Amino acid sequence: MIQVHDLVKRYGKLVAIDHLSLRIRENEIYGLLGPNGSGKTTLINCMLALLSFDNGEIRIDEKDMSPTAYDLKQKIGIVPQEVAFFDELTVRENIDYFCGLYVRDKASRKSLVDDAISFTGLSEFVNFRPRKLSGGLKRRLNIACGIAHKPSILFLDEPTVAVDPQSRNHILQGVRALAKNGVTVVYTTHYMEEAEQICDRVGIIDKGQLLAEGTPAELKGMINTGDTIRIQLIADKPEALQEIRKIDGVHSLDVDADTLTVRTMPGAYVLDRLLRYLHDREIGYLSVASEKPSLNTVFLEITGRELRD
Amino acid sequence: MFLHVVKYRLLAIIRDRQGMFWMLLFPILLTSMMSVVMMNLINEDMSISPARAAIVKNAAWNSSAPLQDVIATLNADEESLFVFSPVETAAEAEQMLASGDVHGYFIPDAENGLTLHVIRTGFPQTILSEFMSSYTSQARLISDMFRTDPLKALALAADGIQASRLTFEPIDPAQNVSNPWGAMFFTLIAMMALYNALQSATESTAVDPTVYSVGIRQRTMPQHHISIVLSSFAAVAVMGLLNMAVYLLYGQFLLGLDFGLTAYPLYAAAIAISGVFAGIAMGFLISALVPGKRNRHSAVIATSMVMVFLAGMMVLQMRQIVRENAPFLKYLNPADMITDAYYGLLYYGDTARAARNIVMLLVFTAVCLLLTYTRIRRTRYEHL
Ligand SMILES: Nc1ncnc2c1ncn2[C@@H]1O[C@H](COP(=O)(O)OP(=O)(O)OP(=O)(O)O)[C@@H](O)[C@H]1O
Ligand SMILES: [Mg+2]
């Protein structure tokens, strides 16, 4: 469906996309997961033929994507990272304006616009000007403007940034519903929970390179740590912690002031032995938390950095 | 598609209150204010009362035939701005001044000079002072000047009684000037036309992905980019022409200014239309050259203000000065073309001159659009 082959994009000296190749299949939700500045937006802008690039090729439906590939553009919908609509037009007028550039026929357009409005839950706000909408509602309008013409390929660039949990759930459910109806979705985010929650496959991108790719389960299977156990100690850095490494099933150990982070081997059950160890040495603790492996762990393992700064 | 875009762009333009203020309300307010001020000045000081002065017939007077000649000539001239009353003694003159019969009185001296006595400052006193300082050779010219160029004379009045230097080349000496101060308003029409550049700058921004996220959306539409740009252009043009029509009708029929709508309706309309086009095209070009939305608006305002100034908005002689020192500028300055077209039409009935300027405006428009097109033709960006 979408093929990116050996893409290179430089901004002056900065290499924003570094020999990146990927393939997005029909009717999947493909997540591009990466921290700020990793090149997600740049990649999308290249795919949309908005940006020129230094090397590589981009094909959609086996055709070269270009600024004049109007037949391809007709099938594409976009939800840019920054909200994009006119402040002087109402919610309904904005959706109708953009939809009208894809769909000429007035009658069918009206029902498309109605669909988009109810799909994004904006029915109460159709006559509002954007400046009267909350941040979450603006995001929904941004989506409505991108999907009204019923595209078969949808690019969403961080559609949930700065959105309250309720609107975020609304948006995530909507994206899933679209995919169920046959839309291919390219979804960028730096929230790993989102990627895990809705994406069929995820590409982890950092510094313009695709570091790993697969279903969330596959990605988590690629790493060699299990749970992460965090323990908040009463005293700073007590002695004798180093021996924790010797406990069966412990993969690695990290002590930062009063927080002890222990990663386990995959499948190993360590918590019981760990707590007994602390108890035996009379090391007091305030809280214990255990996390299942997540895409954050994957990212950490691959890059040595946390996903969020 | 075309009508769809035009419809929504028009809607957006009309709802932009700030834009509408600058494009329509501001020129109307400014013009109304100026016309009220002008009318008052002209009624009070110029058309009605000439400056009245006594002149003392002392020994110096008796021995100066030229002075007597000048005074006699000026008094004989019905349109003279001076009325001189020769009196026998200084005391008599002083009394006339005190009672307000004259604005001042002159005492001739032996060196062919005049001393002026006044008790107030004002427009008539200024004329008298000017007369005093240059009567021997130039008194006649002063009175000419007031007939041909009252605005310049007004400027002098503002300088007060100390005004001592005068230049005597009347600008655009016209035989049939029915409404000489109207020239000031031609530059306001030019301003009105050029302000359309603000709107076209806004429109260019709306289709430009480098400055506005809406531009990103517009660039992914399955339409040739230029067709969206042209539709926006049409919307701005419709709005600009409507605004201009409202302005001209208001000026001509409510304020009583002469914009030529009755005498030369076709030419007046053609000047206004080509002027609006020139303004819009200029806005597109400036937007293509200047990055950033704010910068664009500042650049548009600065450019139009300079152009209007060079066309004589604040200082009427500016046009003359530009013509003498930088004649090529008139080919670059649509404000000057608009002003010059109205000048020719309404002061000289010179339709050829108006037509020449209209053609120049259209050429200016075409050149701007062509340059803009070559700038934005590349449809993929290096940077976003
Ligand atoms: N117009 C530009 N000029 C120069 N450098 C740019 C430009 N746009 C982006 N960059 C740089 O390219 C890199 C990738 O940026 P990009 O916006 O694609 O990242 P991103 O993954 O979308 O980040 P975010 O999560 O913050 O949106 C960054 O280092 C950024 O600073
Ligand atoms: Mg981004």
XYZ file of C-alpha atoms and ligand atoms in Angstrom:
725
model
C 0.000 0.000 0.000
C 2.622 2.543 1.081
C 6.264 1.857 0.385
C 9.096 4.052 1.531
C 12.433 3.001 0.155
C 15.812 4.256 1.357
C 14.503 7.716 2.176
C 16.976 10.450 3.090
C 15.932 13.979 4.010
C 18.407 16.601 5.168
C 17.743 20.044 6.604
C 21.077 21.620 5.811
C 23.530 19.502 7.746
C 20.941 17.848 9.954
C 19.869 14.432 8.702
C 16.185 14.269 9.621
C 15.468 10.970 7.827
C 18.372 8.589 7.517
C 18.061 5.837 4.889
C 14.650 4.818 6.120
C 12.614 2.073 4.454
C 9.234 0.802 5.494
C 6.142 -0.772 4.076
C 2.645 -0.138 5.314
C 0.048 -2.765 4.513
C -3.480 -2.236 3.395
C -6.022 -1.724 6.149
C -3.621 -1.736 9.063
C -3.009 0.907 11.679
C 0.681 1.540 11.437
C 2.147 3.444 14.354
C 5.250 5.574 14.023
C 6.564 5.791 17.552
C 9.426 8.094 18.381
C 10.455 10.896 20.711
C 10.268 14.586 19.860
C 12.415 15.481 16.901
C 12.859 11.900 15.748
C 11.578 12.734 12.258
C 7.969 11.531 12.323
C 6.453 14.674 10.855
C 9.236 14.973 8.324
C 8.564 11.418 7.182
C 4.845 12.089 6.809
C 5.439 15.317 4.916
C 7.698 13.416 2.528
C 5.048 10.727 2.049
C 2.524 13.467 1.225
C 4.886 14.989 -1.362
C 4.956 18.245 0.551
C 8.680 18.062 1.136
C 11.398 17.384 -1.351
C 13.903 14.758 -0.248
C 17.485 13.936 -1.003
C 17.243 10.260 -1.769
C 14.815 7.381 -1.982
C 11.350 6.842 -3.333
C 7.813 6.817 -2.033
C 5.097 4.780 -3.661
C 1.444 4.586 -2.750
C -0.732 1.920 -4.359
C 2.206 1.029 -6.605
C 2.324 4.599 -7.965
C 4.921 7.282 -7.375
C 3.634 9.883 -4.958
C 4.141 13.396 -6.306
C 2.594 16.862 -5.847
C 0.500 16.303 -8.964
C -0.592 12.731 -8.210
C -4.175 13.933 -7.837
C -5.658 10.446 -8.097
C -3.626 9.398 -5.063
C -4.337 12.612 -3.206
C -8.042 12.021 -3.719
C -7.750 8.858 -1.596
C -5.684 10.444 1.148
C -6.842 12.282 4.227
C -4.539 14.154 6.561
C -4.690 15.313 10.143
C -1.666 17.560 10.566
C 0.180 17.888 13.850
C -0.840 21.536 14.154
C -4.578 22.060 13.883
C -5.441 23.301 10.407
C -8.690 25.109 9.725
C -9.928 28.645 9.207
C -10.716 30.733 12.273
C -13.353 32.772 10.430
C -15.414 29.748 9.407
C -17.658 27.695 11.667
C -17.081 24.032 12.421
C -19.499 22.945 9.735
C -18.224 25.424 7.156
C -14.646 24.310 7.701
C -15.492 20.653 7.186
C -17.589 21.497 4.143
C -14.839 23.687 2.681
C -12.180 20.976 2.767
C -14.593 18.225 1.801
C -15.680 20.330 -1.170
C -12.175 20.241 -2.591
C -12.534 16.452 -2.900
C -16.243 16.032 -3.539
C -18.109 18.281 -5.941
C -21.610 16.956 -5.674
C -23.470 19.006 -3.082
C -25.983 16.407 -1.977
C -23.458 13.667 -1.328
C -21.181 16.205 0.304
C -23.861 17.197 2.758
C -24.232 13.649 4.001
C -20.438 13.220 4.139
C -20.132 16.347 6.257
C -22.958 15.169 8.517
C -21.209 11.817 8.920
C -17.928 13.470 9.842
C -19.650 15.705 12.366
C -21.409 12.887 14.157
C -18.359 10.622 13.886
C -16.214 13.177 15.725
C -18.990 14.079 18.154
C -19.144 17.711 17.104
C -22.903 17.870 16.536
C -23.465 20.360 19.344
C -20.798 22.667 18.021
C -21.516 22.881 14.292
C -22.096 26.620 14.388
C -19.171 27.446 16.652
C -16.110 29.282 15.432
C -12.931 27.351 16.241
C -11.726 29.882 18.784
C -14.666 29.004 21.002
C -13.738 25.314 21.009
C -11.653 23.664 23.721
C -8.307 22.117 22.803
C -9.805 18.649 22.552
C -12.678 19.809 20.362
C -10.236 21.621 18.076
C -8.370 18.349 17.651
C -11.617 16.619 16.767
C -12.414 19.312 14.204
C -8.918 18.839 12.807
C -9.730 15.167 12.352
C -13.180 15.835 10.910
C -11.623 18.074 8.231
C -9.309 15.210 7.277
C -11.815 12.360 7.110
C -15.017 13.892 5.723
C -14.314 12.781 2.144
C -13.892 9.176 3.354
C -10.264 8.668 2.410
C -8.911 5.143 2.139
C -5.531 6.211 3.532
C -5.395 8.458 6.573
C -2.334 10.146 8.015
C -2.672 11.261 11.616
C 0.227 13.205 13.081
C 0.069 13.158 16.884
C -3.692 13.744 16.922
C -3.970 13.479 20.705
C -1.326 15.929 21.840
C -2.602 18.165 24.656
C -5.993 16.498 24.822
C -7.941 15.473 27.930
C -8.364 11.710 28.510
C -11.999 11.739 27.454
C -11.328 13.338 24.077
C -8.314 11.090 23.654
C -10.392 7.947 24.130
C -12.939 9.324 21.724
C -10.221 9.883 19.142
C -8.588 6.478 19.633
C -11.905 4.675 19.329
C -12.654 6.666 16.213
C -9.375 5.694 14.599
C -10.049 2.061 15.349
C -13.524 2.332 13.891
C -12.094 3.828 10.711
C -9.640 0.974 10.376
C -12.468 -1.490 10.835
C -14.178 0.138 7.875
C -11.157 -0.516 5.682
C -9.082 2.646 6.094
C -5.308 2.324 6.166
C -4.014 4.505 8.981
C -0.563 5.952 9.542
C -0.479 7.160 13.112
C 2.441 8.995 14.679
C 2.751 9.402 18.396
C 5.231 9.595 21.171
C 2.826 7.942 23.605
C 3.723 4.281 23.728
C 0.432 3.433 25.459
C -1.428 4.727 22.428
C 0.718 2.774 20.047
C 0.204 -0.399 22.072
C -3.492 0.239 22.369
C -4.502 0.801 18.765
C -1.697 -0.063 16.354
C -1.526 -3.299 14.428
C 2.137 -2.714 13.802
C 4.555 -0.187 15.194
C 7.746 1.245 13.760
C 10.116 2.669 16.332
C 11.899 5.656 14.911
C 14.732 7.642 16.399
C 17.070 10.167 14.783
C 15.463 9.474 11.450
C 16.143 5.748 11.506
C 13.693 2.897 11.802
C 15.114 0.941 14.728
C 12.547 -1.828 15.046
C 9.251 -2.795 13.523
C 6.524 -5.283 14.360
C 3.322 -5.853 16.271
C 3.475 -4.556 19.831
C 3.737 -8.170 21.037
C 6.564 -8.949 18.638
C 8.450 -5.892 19.715
C 8.111 -6.757 23.361
C 9.267 -10.297 22.547
C 12.420 -8.900 21.008
C 13.745 -7.624 24.282
C 15.461 -9.668 26.919
C 14.007 -8.182 30.068
C 10.801 -9.039 31.859
C 9.038 -6.933 34.464
C 10.413 -3.732 35.861
C 10.201 -3.433 39.639
C 10.579 -0.014 41.225
C 11.068 0.252 44.970
C 11.180 3.513 46.862
C 13.519 3.168 49.842
C 13.348 5.083 53.093
C 17.060 5.851 53.251
C 19.296 6.969 50.420
C 21.574 4.334 48.932
C 21.946 1.910 51.762
C 24.876 -0.496 51.609
C 24.643 -4.046 50.390
C 22.339 -3.352 47.490
C 24.788 -4.656 44.925
C 24.144 -8.197 45.992
C 20.646 -7.963 44.613
C 22.227 -8.726 41.255
C 22.954 -12.172 42.500
C 19.303 -12.982 43.131
C 18.004 -15.508 40.639
C 16.137 -13.960 37.746
C 17.413 -10.386 38.160
C 18.608 -8.981 34.873
C 19.845 -5.570 35.854
C 19.875 -3.128 38.719
C 19.789 0.621 38.879
C 20.002 2.753 42.015
C 19.125 6.407 41.772
C 19.089 8.208 45.159
C 16.298 6.438 47.021
C 14.787 4.591 44.051
C 15.759 1.070 43.230
C 14.905 -0.165 39.727
C 15.228 -3.858 39.076
C 14.652 -5.472 35.694
C 13.928 -9.136 35.617
C 14.656 -11.848 33.113
C 11.694 -12.610 30.844
C 9.226 -14.846 32.644
C 11.115 -14.844 35.934
C 9.228 -14.185 39.177
C 11.545 -12.151 41.369
C 9.430 -9.893 43.549
C 9.036 -12.369 46.393
C 12.778 -13.052 46.688
C 13.617 -9.396 46.314
C 11.396 -8.296 49.165
C 12.686 -11.070 51.394
C 16.230 -9.910 50.659
C 15.394 -6.353 51.749
C 13.581 -7.615 54.792
C 16.506 -9.798 55.893
C 18.889 -6.842 55.738
C 16.413 -4.508 57.429
C 16.283 -2.120 54.488
C 13.044 -0.172 54.833
C 10.935 0.805 51.825
C 7.922 3.009 51.189
C 6.438 1.565 48.049
C 6.847 -1.162 45.489
C 5.596 -1.097 41.930
C 5.924 -3.734 39.263
C 5.435 -2.977 35.550
C 4.931 -5.344 32.680
C 7.311 -4.781 29.747
C 6.059 -1.990 27.466
C 7.141 -0.329 24.278
C 8.900 2.141 26.519
C 11.094 -0.690 27.750
C 11.681 -1.680 24.159
C 12.669 1.833 23.272
C 14.911 2.057 26.302
C 16.596 -1.160 25.434
C 17.217 -0.225 21.826
C 18.355 3.362 22.328
C 19.456 3.444 25.939
C 17.083 6.369 26.495
C 13.567 6.776 27.804
C 10.945 7.550 25.203
C 9.891 10.706 26.949
C 12.453 13.278 27.947
C -14.561 24.033 -7.095
C -13.844 27.623 -8.098
C -17.133 28.980 -6.775
C -16.868 26.791 -3.697
C -13.546 28.350 -2.720
C -14.664 31.873 -3.646
C -17.773 31.515 -1.511
C -15.931 30.430 1.603
C -13.085 32.886 1.152
C -15.567 35.753 0.805
C -17.307 34.591 3.948
C -14.004 34.523 5.795
C -13.003 37.974 4.557
C -16.304 39.554 5.554
C -16.118 38.017 9.010
C -12.618 39.305 9.620
C -13.544 42.477 11.488
C -10.067 43.873 11.737
C -9.504 43.359 8.042
C -12.769 45.047 7.146
C -11.898 47.975 9.370
C -8.648 48.666 7.567
C -9.996 47.944 4.128
C -13.180 49.958 4.269
C -14.043 51.759 7.466
C -10.660 53.361 8.031
C -10.413 54.974 4.573
C -13.995 56.178 4.885
C -13.385 57.711 8.314
C -10.123 59.293 7.226
C -11.681 60.744 4.107
C -14.687 62.081 6.007
C -12.444 63.745 8.546
C -10.183 65.257 5.947
C -13.079 66.556 3.938
C -14.623 68.245 6.961
C -11.327 69.840 7.931
C -10.661 70.999 4.376
C -14.081 72.491 3.928
C -13.786 74.465 7.122
C -10.382 75.855 6.312
C -11.399 76.794 2.865
C -14.598 78.465 3.898
C -13.079 80.396 6.745
C -9.844 81.639 5.393
C -9.525 81.349 1.722
C -12.467 81.683 -0.516
C -14.282 84.311 1.492
C -12.026 86.853 3.024
C -8.915 88.329 1.452
C -6.274 89.737 3.779
C -6.990 93.353 4.572
C -4.190 95.779 5.309
C -3.685 99.478 5.761
C -0.593 101.067 4.303
C 0.740 104.384 5.590
C 1.320 107.052 2.959
C 4.550 108.398 4.426
C 7.505 109.915 2.600
C 8.873 106.526 1.523
C 5.507 105.652 -0.044
C 5.407 108.896 -1.921
C 8.836 108.292 -3.359
C 8.246 104.673 -4.371
C 6.304 104.428 -7.598
C 6.706 100.593 -7.874
C 5.124 100.094 -4.491
C 2.187 102.292 -5.414
C 1.883 100.333 -8.662
C 1.844 96.968 -6.962
C -0.748 98.076 -4.459
C -2.914 99.602 -7.165
C -2.637 96.459 -9.317
C -3.500 94.142 -6.486
C -6.430 96.295 -5.438
C -7.693 96.410 -9.005
C -7.543 92.629 -9.347
C -10.907 91.237 -8.330
C -9.491 87.902 -7.374
C -6.639 89.363 -5.399
C -6.155 88.025 -1.970
C -5.222 91.458 -0.701
C -7.230 94.568 -0.050
C -5.061 97.531 0.769
C -6.344 100.738 2.291
C -3.813 103.560 2.006
C -4.108 105.859 5.066
C -2.446 109.144 5.970
C -0.959 108.409 9.381
C 0.314 105.500 11.425
C -2.112 106.387 14.199
C -5.023 106.005 11.850
C -3.716 102.590 10.754
C -3.229 101.548 14.360
C -6.822 102.395 15.095
C -8.098 100.348 12.143
C -6.030 97.402 13.335
C -7.345 97.713 16.862
C -10.929 97.844 15.709
C -10.414 94.799 13.477
C -11.021 96.638 10.178
C -7.684 95.360 8.908
C -5.533 92.337 9.708
C -2.409 94.470 9.797
C -0.773 97.602 8.422
C 2.424 98.360 6.576
C 4.843 101.223 7.059
C 7.082 101.689 4.018
C 10.676 102.629 4.656
C 13.330 104.367 2.675
C 15.208 101.175 1.705
C 12.280 99.954 -0.349
C 11.222 97.762 2.537
C 7.994 97.324 4.441
C 7.367 96.855 8.119
C 4.281 94.888 9.054
C 2.329 95.519 12.223
C -0.122 92.920 13.448
C -1.677 92.045 16.793
C -2.621 88.425 16.129
C -1.355 85.486 14.150
C -3.425 83.687 11.604
C -3.861 82.939 7.986
C -4.420 86.533 6.700
C -1.532 87.775 8.798
C 0.653 85.107 7.236
C -0.257 86.267 3.782
C 0.573 89.826 4.747
C 3.873 88.728 6.170
C 4.658 86.888 2.983
C 3.704 89.897 1.024
C 6.001 92.028 3.131
C 8.995 89.789 2.703
C 8.741 89.517 -1.027
C 6.535 92.226 -2.309
C 8.917 93.823 -4.773
C 9.008 90.977 -7.210
C 6.755 88.288 -5.947
C 3.547 89.715 -4.600
C 1.837 88.957 -7.824
C 2.947 85.345 -7.657
C 1.588 84.921 -4.175
C -1.804 85.894 -5.298
C -1.465 83.538 -8.236
C -0.460 80.777 -5.996
C -3.461 81.093 -3.824
C -5.616 80.754 -6.780
C -3.894 77.677 -8.152
C -2.711 75.905 -5.072
C -4.503 76.765 -1.894
C -3.209 73.638 -0.189
C 0.321 74.868 -0.380
C -0.838 78.172 0.960
C -2.550 76.360 3.789
C 0.674 74.653 4.671
C 2.260 78.061 4.911
C -0.450 79.303 7.181
C 0.418 76.529 9.542
C 3.992 77.754 9.650
C 2.765 80.951 11.236
C 3.806 84.469 10.729
C 7.502 83.685 10.647
C 7.208 81.885 7.333
C 9.806 83.590 5.320
C 10.622 81.448 2.339
C 8.348 80.569 -0.492
C 8.884 78.589 -3.607
C 6.847 79.743 -6.448
C 6.535 76.844 -8.838
C 2.868 76.001 -8.643
C 2.363 72.249 -9.034
C 0.143 71.158 -11.843
C -0.974 74.683 -12.742
C -4.469 74.043 -13.923
C -6.753 76.256 -15.874
C -10.022 74.733 -14.865
C -9.570 73.692 -11.322
C -12.993 73.411 -9.857
C -11.897 71.546 -6.764
C -8.166 71.870 -6.230
C -8.045 70.273 -2.776
C -9.540 67.132 -4.287
C -6.000 66.100 -5.194
C -5.459 65.083 -1.597
C -8.276 62.600 -1.934
C -6.796 60.941 -4.991
C -4.009 59.654 -2.790
C -6.650 58.278 -0.423
C -8.163 56.320 -3.292
C -4.675 55.000 -3.993
C -4.310 54.009 -0.350
C -7.662 52.284 -0.468
C -6.560 50.333 -3.554
C -3.200 49.328 -2.116
C -4.701 48.160 1.165
C -6.100 45.222 -0.781
C -2.561 43.932 -0.594
C -3.236 43.178 3.073
C -6.023 40.843 2.122
C -4.047 39.124 -0.591
C -1.207 38.647 1.894
C -3.683 36.902 4.195
C -4.853 34.723 1.315
C -1.330 33.789 0.303
C -0.668 32.766 3.865
C -3.700 30.485 3.851
C -2.235 28.483 0.984
C 1.352 28.519 2.175
C 2.418 25.409 4.106
C 5.633 27.061 5.252
C 3.825 29.504 7.515
C 0.405 28.103 8.258
C -0.864 24.616 8.946
C -3.944 25.296 6.816
C -1.516 25.642 3.919
C -0.395 22.051 4.524
C -3.966 20.871 4.208
C -4.577 22.920 1.092
C -1.438 21.475 -0.494
C -2.649 17.916 -0.075
C -5.897 18.555 -1.925
C -6.424 16.771 -5.238
C -6.416 20.101 -7.095
C -3.768 22.034 -8.902
C -2.413 24.379 -6.292
C -2.637 27.388 -8.580
C -6.364 26.880 -9.033
C -6.906 27.333 -5.296
C -4.694 30.423 -5.371
C -6.635 31.875 -8.285
C -9.947 31.263 -6.564
C -8.719 33.115 -3.498
C -7.527 35.904 -5.765
C -11.022 36.149 -7.207
C -12.533 36.384 -3.730
C -10.172 39.184 -2.728
C -10.896 40.966 -5.993
C -14.662 40.804 -5.515
C -14.317 42.170 -2.005
C -11.807 44.832 -3.015
C -14.022 46.069 -5.823
C -17.072 46.182 -3.596
C -15.191 48.144 -0.958
C -13.880 50.530 -3.574
C -17.345 51.069 -5.025
C -18.762 51.829 -1.589
C -15.903 54.231 -0.904
C -16.182 56.122 -4.184
C -19.954 56.416 -4.001
C -19.737 57.615 -0.416
C -17.042 60.178 -1.251
C -18.712 61.501 -4.343
C -22.352 61.562 -3.321
C -22.291 61.969 0.438
C -19.155 64.004 1.020
C -19.448 65.886 -2.259
C -15.893 65.191 -3.370
C -15.280 64.979 -7.087
C -14.123 61.476 -7.987
C -15.236 61.868 -11.585
C -18.097 59.424 -11.260
C -20.518 61.732 -13.014
C -18.230 63.398 -15.553
C -16.148 60.348 -16.560
C -17.828 57.291 -15.071
C -16.082 54.748 -17.299
C -12.610 56.105 -16.766
C -13.136 56.601 -13.056
C -14.310 52.998 -12.752
C -11.436 51.686 -14.859
C -8.876 53.511 -12.713
C -10.438 52.153 -9.536
C -10.630 48.591 -10.858
C -7.088 48.487 -12.191
C -5.914 50.106 -8.950
C -7.566 47.382 -6.866
C -5.971 44.709 -9.075
C -2.575 46.329 -8.686
C -2.969 46.352 -4.894
C -3.958 42.692 -4.780
C -1.149 41.616 -7.065
C 1.347 43.608 -5.015
C 0.212 41.770 -1.876
C 0.755 38.405 -3.546
C 4.216 39.391 -4.693
C 5.253 40.719 -1.292
C 3.979 37.501 0.318
C 5.955 35.416 -2.115
C 9.107 37.327 -1.183
C 8.674 37.811 2.572
C 8.477 34.806 4.903
C 6.187 34.816 7.942
C 2.636 36.097 8.263
C 3.366 39.049 10.512
C 6.345 40.154 8.447
C 4.175 40.046 5.376
C 1.563 42.346 6.819
C 4.204 44.784 8.030
C 5.916 44.712 4.656
C 2.618 45.348 2.891
C 1.736 48.276 5.159
C 5.203 49.791 4.889
C 5.290 49.463 1.112
C 1.854 50.961 0.589
C 2.545 53.824 2.982
C 5.777 54.719 1.186
C 4.058 54.493 -2.178
C 1.164 56.656 -1.083
C 3.548 59.170 0.471
C 5.545 59.379 -2.748
C 2.265 59.937 -4.557
C 1.740 63.032 -2.402
C -0.450 61.924 0.462
C 1.089 64.081 3.160
C 3.003 66.563 1.063
C 1.382 67.322 -2.246
C 4.610 68.551 -3.811
C 6.091 65.084 -3.265
C 4.892 64.002 -6.697
C 6.686 66.914 -8.274
C 9.853 66.178 -6.326
C 9.782 62.501 -7.330
C 9.177 63.431 -10.944
C 12.201 65.678 -10.980
C 14.602 63.492 -9.011
C 13.601 59.921 -9.668
C 11.331 59.820 -12.683
C 11.599 56.017 -13.055
C 9.744 55.587 -9.756
C 6.454 56.357 -11.412
C 6.703 53.049 -13.267
C 7.019 51.187 -9.988
C 4.503 53.058 -7.900
C 0.869 52.108 -8.446
C -0.211 54.807 -5.980
C 1.331 57.414 -8.243
C -0.352 55.891 -11.287
C -3.744 56.058 -9.611
C -3.224 59.618 -8.391
C -1.877 60.739 -11.741
C -4.769 59.160 -13.604
C -7.333 61.052 -11.518
C -5.304 64.238 -11.772
C -5.250 64.047 -15.531
C -8.892 63.148 -15.742
C -10.358 65.650 -13.316
C -8.016 68.626 -13.670
C -7.346 68.530 -17.382
C -10.043 66.267 -18.733
C -7.088 64.352 -20.153
C -8.531 60.915 -20.824
C -5.398 59.801 -22.665
C -3.344 60.410 -19.541
C -5.842 58.422 -17.499
C -5.758 55.612 -20.048
C -1.960 55.572 -20.018
C -1.985 55.155 -16.250
C -4.632 52.444 -16.410
C -2.460 50.487 -18.820
C 0.528 50.976 -16.534
C -1.500 49.660 -13.595
C -2.512 46.577 -15.538
C 1.072 45.949 -16.616
C 2.170 46.342 -12.988
C -0.482 43.795 -11.972
C 0.600 41.318 -14.621
C 4.271 41.633 -13.721
C 3.561 41.098 -10.022
C 1.455 38.020 -10.708
C 4.052 36.593 -13.065
C 6.834 37.057 -10.524
C 4.644 35.526 -7.822
C 3.867 32.552 -10.024
C 7.521 31.867 -10.724
C 8.206 32.026 -6.988
C 5.472 29.640 -5.830
C 5.447 27.317 -8.818
C 7.723 24.811 -7.106
C 5.274 22.613 -5.333
C 7.617 20.741 -3.034
C 9.434 22.474 -0.269
C 12.952 22.228 1.013
C 11.737 23.103 4.485
C 8.445 22.985 6.240
N 12.007 23.247 8.724
C 13.019 22.668 9.392
N 14.251 23.176 9.285
C 15.290 22.608 9.936
N 15.187 21.538 10.717
C 13.978 20.987 10.877
C 12.830 21.530 10.226
N 11.761 20.789 10.563
C 12.219 19.827 11.388
N 13.552 19.935 11.580
C 14.402 19.051 12.380
O 14.269 17.735 11.875
C 14.185 16.809 12.930
C 12.909 16.027 12.802
O 11.805 16.871 13.050
P 10.310 16.381 12.993
O 9.445 17.563 13.121
O 10.128 15.541 11.777
O 10.229 15.485 14.309
P 8.961 14.830 14.982
O 9.322 13.416 15.215
O 7.751 15.115 14.197
O 8.923 15.579 16.374
P 7.664 16.005 17.274
O 7.276 14.831 18.070
O 8.217 17.078 18.128
O 6.602 16.472 16.344
C 14.281 17.606 14.218
O 15.606 17.541 14.678
C 13.938 18.992 13.816
O 14.633 19.909 14.595
Mg 5.997 16.018 14.580
